[in-house]
């Protein structure tokens, strides 16, 4: 199938979008809030694959409920970073115990390896909403932003600078995706990854977090091990030895780093 043939657009019923987004390894559920008198219309979703990156432009009316639970994580074994960038939408998203509200002046990064829940609607529920959803394989963006998992579900400004350039590239991906060759699409995908990394690292909120150094070697080991475990919950063979090797430390040292915080790696292995 050619790149052009894989580019899909046009009106789709919610169940069709459900299947489409599932194909992109992101589970969505569309339901109507019974307390809301607005009846959701058909939704439209344009998808532009750019090498390893998938750019989606989603539009619809009425609340859209999106949920990714542990059973979805275990089923697809995905390790992606998902970018949610509203154009004309209000997105309330919860992940890592943090709840953020994102409008048209910002975006958030989300980890597919962690449970999440989101509600998307237009600022006025009678209007249509629109937003970009972008999927990037997490290992590719971790090469540029090693701490990307720490910034998941943190509101990042996209009004100007690198964030504005990133949104323009998303727009171009949707508009020009059908005419790109496979090689062009892959190169453009690399540009998109660079743009997301730049927009993330240049955000004041992230710059401040990067400036804060862990207080000790144990804190570094703890942070590295926790991120690795949470990013690989779907891996049935994940072991303490593998985690220690990833952290560049002994199993005992990793155990002590968790014990100092009255925690254990075993607790994180537990899957609801």
mmCIF file with all atom_site columns, C-alpha atoms in Angstrom, residues 108-255:
data_model
loop_
_atom_site.group_PDB
_atom_site.id
_atom_site.type_symbol
_atom_site.label_atom_id
_atom_site.label_alt_id
_atom_site.label_comp_id
_atom_site.label_asym_id
_atom_site.label_entity_id
_atom_site.label_seq_id
_atom_site.pdbx_PDB_ins_code
_atom_site.Cartn_x
_atom_site.Cartn_y
_atom_site.Cartn_z
_atom_site.occupancy
_atom_site.B_iso_or_equiv
_atom_site.pdbx_formal_charge
_atom_site.auth_seq_id
_atom_site.auth_comp_id
_atom_site.auth_asym_id
_atom_site.auth_atom_id
_atom_site.pdbx_PDB_model_num
ATOM 1   C CA . UNK A 1 108 ? 0.882   18.007  26.505 1.00 0.00 ? 108 UNK A CA 1
ATOM 2   C CA . UNK A 1 109 ? 3.005   14.908  26.035 1.00 0.00 ? 109 UNK A CA 1
ATOM 3   C CA . UNK A 1 110 ? 1.433   11.633  27.167 1.00 0.00 ? 110 UNK A CA 1
ATOM 4   C CA . UNK A 1 111 ? 2.987   8.187   27.610 1.00 0.00 ? 111 UNK A CA 1
ATOM 5   C CA . UNK A 1 112 ? 1.189   5.268   25.976 1.00 0.00 ? 112 UNK A CA 1
ATOM 6   C CA . UNK A 1 113 ? 2.858   2.966   28.515 1.00 0.00 ? 113 UNK A CA 1
ATOM 7   C CA . UNK A 1 114 ? 0.890   4.589   31.351 1.00 0.00 ? 114 UNK A CA 1
ATOM 8   C CA . UNK A 1 115 ? -2.862  4.695   31.956 1.00 0.00 ? 115 UNK A CA 1
ATOM 9   C CA . UNK A 1 116 ? -4.586  7.905   30.935 1.00 0.00 ? 116 UNK A CA 1
ATOM 10  C CA . UNK A 1 117 ? -8.065  9.386   30.750 1.00 0.00 ? 117 UNK A CA 1
ATOM 11  C CA . UNK A 1 118 ? -9.135  12.448  28.774 1.00 0.00 ? 118 UNK A CA 1
ATOM 12  C CA . UNK A 1 119 ? -12.256 14.419  27.891 1.00 0.00 ? 119 UNK A CA 1
ATOM 13  C CA . UNK A 1 120 ? -12.209 16.543  24.726 1.00 0.00 ? 120 UNK A CA 1
ATOM 14  C CA . UNK A 1 121 ? -14.800 19.154  23.784 1.00 0.00 ? 121 UNK A CA 1
ATOM 15  C CA . UNK A 1 122 ? -15.094 22.569  22.172 1.00 0.00 ? 122 UNK A CA 1
ATOM 16  C CA . UNK A 1 123 ? -15.032 25.577  24.525 1.00 0.00 ? 123 UNK A CA 1
ATOM 17  C CA . UNK A 1 124 ? -18.721 25.886  23.638 1.00 0.00 ? 124 UNK A CA 1
ATOM 18  C CA . UNK A 1 125 ? -20.247 22.394  23.578 1.00 0.00 ? 125 UNK A CA 1
ATOM 19  C CA . UNK A 1 126 ? -22.479 23.421  20.660 1.00 0.00 ? 126 UNK A CA 1
ATOM 20  C CA . UNK A 1 127 ? -19.411 23.963  18.457 1.00 0.00 ? 127 UNK A CA 1
ATOM 21  C CA . UNK A 1 128 ? -17.028 21.528  16.801 1.00 0.00 ? 128 UNK A CA 1
ATOM 22  C CA . UNK A 1 129 ? -13.672 20.808  18.388 1.00 0.00 ? 129 UNK A CA 1
ATOM 23  C CA . UNK A 1 130 ? -10.408 20.169  16.551 1.00 0.00 ? 130 UNK A CA 1
ATOM 24  C CA . UNK A 1 131 ? -7.014  19.004  17.780 1.00 0.00 ? 131 UNK A CA 1
ATOM 25  C CA . UNK A 1 132 ? -3.813  17.353  16.647 1.00 0.00 ? 132 UNK A CA 1
ATOM 26  C CA . UNK A 1 133 ? -2.848  13.947  18.043 1.00 0.00 ? 133 UNK A CA 1
ATOM 27  C CA . UNK A 1 134 ? 0.697   12.911  17.177 1.00 0.00 ? 134 UNK A CA 1
ATOM 28  C CA . UNK A 1 135 ? 2.286   9.547   17.949 1.00 0.00 ? 135 UNK A CA 1
ATOM 29  C CA . UNK A 1 136 ? 6.072   9.263   18.198 1.00 0.00 ? 136 UNK A CA 1
ATOM 30  C CA . UNK A 1 137 ? 7.911   6.063   19.211 1.00 0.00 ? 137 UNK A CA 1
ATOM 31  C CA . UNK A 1 138 ? 9.258   6.928   22.656 1.00 0.00 ? 138 UNK A CA 1
ATOM 32  C CA . UNK A 1 139 ? 12.838  5.631   22.077 1.00 0.00 ? 139 UNK A CA 1
ATOM 33  C CA . UNK A 1 140 ? 13.267  8.115   19.204 1.00 0.00 ? 140 UNK A CA 1
ATOM 34  C CA . UNK A 1 141 ? 12.353  11.187  21.228 1.00 0.00 ? 141 UNK A CA 1
ATOM 35  C CA . UNK A 1 142 ? 14.171  9.967   24.363 1.00 0.00 ? 142 UNK A CA 1
ATOM 36  C CA . UNK A 1 143 ? 17.399  10.266  22.344 1.00 0.00 ? 143 UNK A CA 1
ATOM 37  C CA . UNK A 1 144 ? 16.760  14.018  22.145 1.00 0.00 ? 144 UNK A CA 1
ATOM 38  C CA . UNK A 1 145 ? 14.928  14.544  25.445 1.00 0.00 ? 145 UNK A CA 1
ATOM 39  C CA . UNK A 1 146 ? 16.025  11.801  27.880 1.00 0.00 ? 146 UNK A CA 1
ATOM 40  C CA . UNK A 1 147 ? 13.724  13.201  30.569 1.00 0.00 ? 147 UNK A CA 1
ATOM 41  C CA . UNK A 1 148 ? 10.612  13.221  28.332 1.00 0.00 ? 148 UNK A CA 1
ATOM 42  C CA . UNK A 1 149 ? 8.832   10.731  30.612 1.00 0.00 ? 149 UNK A CA 1
ATOM 43  C CA . UNK A 1 150 ? 9.162   13.210  33.511 1.00 0.00 ? 150 UNK A CA 1
ATOM 44  C CA . UNK A 1 151 ? 7.346   15.871  31.511 1.00 0.00 ? 151 UNK A CA 1
ATOM 45  C CA . UNK A 1 152 ? 4.334   13.778  30.579 1.00 0.00 ? 152 UNK A CA 1
ATOM 46  C CA . UNK A 1 153 ? 1.046   15.559  31.244 1.00 0.00 ? 153 UNK A CA 1
ATOM 47  C CA . UNK A 1 154 ? 2.703   18.882  31.998 1.00 0.00 ? 154 UNK A CA 1
ATOM 48  C CA . UNK A 1 155 ? 1.108   21.802  30.191 1.00 0.00 ? 155 UNK A CA 1
ATOM 49  C CA . UNK A 1 156 ? 3.591   23.317  27.697 1.00 0.00 ? 156 UNK A CA 1
ATOM 50  C CA . UNK A 1 157 ? 3.148   26.685  26.010 1.00 0.00 ? 157 UNK A CA 1
ATOM 51  C CA . UNK A 1 158 ? 2.710   26.618  22.210 1.00 0.00 ? 158 UNK A CA 1
ATOM 52  C CA . UNK A 1 159 ? 1.739   30.244  21.528 1.00 0.00 ? 159 UNK A CA 1
ATOM 53  C CA . UNK A 1 160 ? 5.076   31.263  20.035 1.00 0.00 ? 160 UNK A CA 1
ATOM 54  C CA . UNK A 1 161 ? 8.643   30.213  19.331 1.00 0.00 ? 161 UNK A CA 1
ATOM 55  C CA . UNK A 1 162 ? 9.384   26.509  18.943 1.00 0.00 ? 162 UNK A CA 1
ATOM 56  C CA . UNK A 1 163 ? 5.836   25.531  19.923 1.00 0.00 ? 163 UNK A CA 1
ATOM 57  C CA . UNK A 1 164 ? 4.340   27.600  17.118 1.00 0.00 ? 164 UNK A CA 1
ATOM 58  C CA . UNK A 1 165 ? 6.783   26.102  14.596 1.00 0.00 ? 165 UNK A CA 1
ATOM 59  C CA . UNK A 1 166 ? 5.818   22.614  15.789 1.00 0.00 ? 166 UNK A CA 1
ATOM 60  C CA . UNK A 1 167 ? 2.116   23.297  15.168 1.00 0.00 ? 167 UNK A CA 1
ATOM 61  C CA . UNK A 1 168 ? 2.890   24.643  11.675 1.00 0.00 ? 168 UNK A CA 1
ATOM 62  C CA . UNK A 1 169 ? 4.711   21.410  10.866 1.00 0.00 ? 169 UNK A CA 1
ATOM 63  C CA . UNK A 1 170 ? 1.712   19.380  12.076 1.00 0.00 ? 170 UNK A CA 1
ATOM 64  C CA . UNK A 1 171 ? -0.444  21.449  9.721  1.00 0.00 ? 171 UNK A CA 1
ATOM 65  C CA . UNK A 1 172 ? 1.921   20.794  6.812  1.00 0.00 ? 172 UNK A CA 1
ATOM 66  C CA . UNK A 1 173 ? 1.999   17.071  7.595  1.00 0.00 ? 173 UNK A CA 1
ATOM 67  C CA . UNK A 1 174 ? -1.783  16.891  7.231  1.00 0.00 ? 174 UNK A CA 1
ATOM 68  C CA . UNK A 1 175 ? -1.890  19.103  4.117  1.00 0.00 ? 175 UNK A CA 1
ATOM 69  C CA . UNK A 1 176 ? 1.048   17.624  2.195  1.00 0.00 ? 176 UNK A CA 1
ATOM 70  C CA . UNK A 1 177 ? 1.138   14.071  3.547  1.00 0.00 ? 177 UNK A CA 1
ATOM 71  C CA . UNK A 1 178 ? -0.685  12.515  0.561  1.00 0.00 ? 178 UNK A CA 1
ATOM 72  C CA . UNK A 1 179 ? 1.909   13.727  -1.957 1.00 0.00 ? 179 UNK A CA 1
ATOM 73  C CA . UNK A 1 180 ? 5.064   12.765  -0.076 1.00 0.00 ? 180 UNK A CA 1
ATOM 74  C CA . UNK A 1 181 ? 7.068   9.736   -1.146 1.00 0.00 ? 181 UNK A CA 1
ATOM 75  C CA . UNK A 1 182 ? 8.050   7.146   1.448  1.00 0.00 ? 182 UNK A CA 1
ATOM 76  C CA . UNK A 1 183 ? 11.547  8.619   1.731  1.00 0.00 ? 183 UNK A CA 1
ATOM 77  C CA . UNK A 1 184 ? 10.214  12.163  1.968  1.00 0.00 ? 184 UNK A CA 1
ATOM 78  C CA . UNK A 1 185 ? 7.732   11.078  4.624  1.00 0.00 ? 185 UNK A CA 1
ATOM 79  C CA . UNK A 1 186 ? 10.506  9.495   6.714  1.00 0.00 ? 186 UNK A CA 1
ATOM 80  C CA . UNK A 1 187 ? 12.656  12.629  6.495  1.00 0.00 ? 187 UNK A CA 1
ATOM 81  C CA . UNK A 1 188 ? 9.677   14.794  7.394  1.00 0.00 ? 188 UNK A CA 1
ATOM 82  C CA . UNK A 1 189 ? 8.991   12.491  10.345 1.00 0.00 ? 189 UNK A CA 1
ATOM 83  C CA . UNK A 1 190 ? 12.514  13.197  11.611 1.00 0.00 ? 190 UNK A CA 1
ATOM 84  C CA . UNK A 1 191 ? 11.790  16.933  11.331 1.00 0.00 ? 191 UNK A CA 1
ATOM 85  C CA . UNK A 1 192 ? 8.617   16.459  13.383 1.00 0.00 ? 192 UNK A CA 1
ATOM 86  C CA . UNK A 1 193 ? 10.495  14.629  16.137 1.00 0.00 ? 193 UNK A CA 1
ATOM 87  C CA . UNK A 1 194 ? 13.092  17.420  16.250 1.00 0.00 ? 194 UNK A CA 1
ATOM 88  C CA . UNK A 1 195 ? 10.323  20.052  16.391 1.00 0.00 ? 195 UNK A CA 1
ATOM 89  C CA . UNK A 1 196 ? 8.547   18.328  19.291 1.00 0.00 ? 196 UNK A CA 1
ATOM 90  C CA . UNK A 1 197 ? 11.859  17.949  21.154 1.00 0.00 ? 197 UNK A CA 1
ATOM 91  C CA . UNK A 1 198 ? 12.691  21.642  20.649 1.00 0.00 ? 198 UNK A CA 1
ATOM 92  C CA . UNK A 1 199 ? 9.229   22.806  21.708 1.00 0.00 ? 199 UNK A CA 1
ATOM 93  C CA . UNK A 1 200 ? 9.439   20.646  24.824 1.00 0.00 ? 200 UNK A CA 1
ATOM 94  C CA . UNK A 1 201 ? 12.964  21.589  25.887 1.00 0.00 ? 201 UNK A CA 1
ATOM 95  C CA . UNK A 1 202 ? 12.497  25.327  25.281 1.00 0.00 ? 202 UNK A CA 1
ATOM 96  C CA . UNK A 1 203 ? 9.360   25.538  27.407 1.00 0.00 ? 203 UNK A CA 1
ATOM 97  C CA . UNK A 1 204 ? 10.095  27.515  30.617 1.00 0.00 ? 204 UNK A CA 1
ATOM 98  C CA . UNK A 1 205 ? 8.398   24.832  32.719 1.00 0.00 ? 205 UNK A CA 1
ATOM 99  C CA . UNK A 1 206 ? 10.680  22.140  31.314 1.00 0.00 ? 206 UNK A CA 1
ATOM 100 C CA . UNK A 1 207 ? 13.803  24.297  31.429 1.00 0.00 ? 207 UNK A CA 1
ATOM 101 C CA . UNK A 1 208 ? 13.267  24.809  35.155 1.00 0.00 ? 208 UNK A CA 1
ATOM 102 C CA . UNK A 1 209 ? 12.808  21.075  35.697 1.00 0.00 ? 209 UNK A CA 1
ATOM 103 C CA . UNK A 1 210 ? 15.984  20.305  33.718 1.00 0.00 ? 210 UNK A CA 1
ATOM 104 C CA . UNK A 1 211 ? 17.907  22.771  35.883 1.00 0.00 ? 211 UNK A CA 1
ATOM 105 C CA . UNK A 1 212 ? 16.971  20.899  39.049 1.00 0.00 ? 212 UNK A CA 1
ATOM 106 C CA . UNK A 1 213 ? 19.447  18.107  39.665 1.00 0.00 ? 213 UNK A CA 1
ATOM 107 C CA . UNK A 1 214 ? 18.660  14.987  41.703 1.00 0.00 ? 214 UNK A CA 1
ATOM 108 C CA . UNK A 1 215 ? 19.851  15.392  45.263 1.00 0.00 ? 215 UNK A CA 1
ATOM 109 C CA . UNK A 1 216 ? 21.930  12.210  45.306 1.00 0.00 ? 216 UNK A CA 1
ATOM 110 C CA . UNK A 1 217 ? 23.087  9.224   43.323 1.00 0.00 ? 217 UNK A CA 1
ATOM 111 C CA . UNK A 1 218 ? 20.307  7.209   44.929 1.00 0.00 ? 218 UNK A CA 1
ATOM 112 C CA . UNK A 1 219 ? 17.737  9.720   43.706 1.00 0.00 ? 219 UNK A CA 1
ATOM 113 C CA . UNK A 1 220 ? 19.078  9.386   40.172 1.00 0.00 ? 220 UNK A CA 1
ATOM 114 C CA . UNK A 1 221 ? 18.861  5.594   40.340 1.00 0.00 ? 221 UNK A CA 1
ATOM 115 C CA . UNK A 1 222 ? 15.356  5.761   41.795 1.00 0.00 ? 222 UNK A CA 1
ATOM 116 C CA . UNK A 1 223 ? 14.120  8.176   39.101 1.00 0.00 ? 223 UNK A CA 1
ATOM 117 C CA . UNK A 1 224 ? 15.709  6.167   36.273 1.00 0.00 ? 224 UNK A CA 1
ATOM 118 C CA . UNK A 1 225 ? 14.370  2.833   37.564 1.00 0.00 ? 225 UNK A CA 1
ATOM 119 C CA . UNK A 1 226 ? 10.850  4.157   38.144 1.00 0.00 ? 226 UNK A CA 1
ATOM 120 C CA . UNK A 1 227 ? 10.592  5.639   34.641 1.00 0.00 ? 227 UNK A CA 1
ATOM 121 C CA . UNK A 1 228 ? 11.920  2.415   33.108 1.00 0.00 ? 228 UNK A CA 1
ATOM 122 C CA . UNK A 1 229 ? 9.463   0.253   35.023 1.00 0.00 ? 229 UNK A CA 1
ATOM 123 C CA . UNK A 1 230 ? 6.462   2.454   34.223 1.00 0.00 ? 230 UNK A CA 1
ATOM 124 C CA . UNK A 1 231 ? 7.449   2.535   30.550 1.00 0.00 ? 231 UNK A CA 1
ATOM 125 C CA . UNK A 1 232 ? 7.673   -1.265  30.365 1.00 0.00 ? 232 UNK A CA 1
ATOM 126 C CA . UNK A 1 233 ? 4.680   -2.425  32.398 1.00 0.00 ? 233 UNK A CA 1
ATOM 127 C CA . UNK A 1 234 ? 3.418   -4.403  29.410 1.00 0.00 ? 234 UNK A CA 1
ATOM 128 C CA . UNK A 1 235 ? 6.625   -6.472  29.277 1.00 0.00 ? 235 UNK A CA 1
ATOM 129 C CA . UNK A 1 236 ? 5.858   -9.736  31.029 1.00 0.00 ? 236 UNK A CA 1
ATOM 130 C CA . UNK A 1 237 ? 9.552   -10.696 31.345 1.00 0.00 ? 237 UNK A CA 1
ATOM 131 C CA . UNK A 1 238 ? 10.682  -7.448  33.002 1.00 0.00 ? 238 UNK A CA 1
ATOM 132 C CA . UNK A 1 239 ? 13.075  -8.365  35.812 1.00 0.00 ? 239 UNK A CA 1
ATOM 133 C CA . UNK A 1 240 ? 14.969  -6.660  38.610 1.00 0.00 ? 240 UNK A CA 1
ATOM 134 C CA . UNK A 1 241 ? 18.250  -7.531  36.876 1.00 0.00 ? 241 UNK A CA 1
ATOM 135 C CA . UNK A 1 242 ? 17.119  -5.821  33.653 1.00 0.00 ? 242 UNK A CA 1
ATOM 136 C CA . UNK A 1 243 ? 16.164  -2.694  35.599 1.00 0.00 ? 243 UNK A CA 1
ATOM 137 C CA . UNK A 1 244 ? 19.525  -2.651  37.392 1.00 0.00 ? 244 UNK A CA 1
ATOM 138 C CA . UNK A 1 245 ? 21.396  -3.002  34.092 1.00 0.00 ? 245 UNK A CA 1
ATOM 139 C CA . UNK A 1 246 ? 19.396  -0.130  32.618 1.00 0.00 ? 246 UNK A CA 1
ATOM 140 C CA . UNK A 1 247 ? 20.327  2.052   35.597 1.00 0.00 ? 247 UNK A CA 1
ATOM 141 C CA . UNK A 1 248 ? 23.968  1.005   35.506 1.00 0.00 ? 248 UNK A CA 1
ATOM 142 C CA . UNK A 1 249 ? 23.828  -0.179  39.101 1.00 0.00 ? 249 UNK A CA 1
ATOM 143 C CA . UNK A 1 250 ? 23.624  -3.385  41.090 1.00 0.00 ? 250 UNK A CA 1
ATOM 144 C CA . UNK A 1 251 ? 20.284  -4.938  42.060 1.00 0.00 ? 251 UNK A CA 1
ATOM 145 C CA . UNK A 1 252 ? 21.104  -4.231  45.700 1.00 0.00 ? 252 UNK A CA 1
ATOM 146 C CA . UNK A 1 253 ? 21.727  -0.548  45.024 1.00 0.00 ? 253 UNK A CA 1
ATOM 147 C CA . UNK A 1 254 ? 18.419  -0.239  43.157 1.00 0.00 ? 254 UNK A CA 1
ATOM 148 C CA . UNK A 1 255 ? 16.663  -1.975  46.067 1.00 0.00 ? 255 UNK A CA 1
#
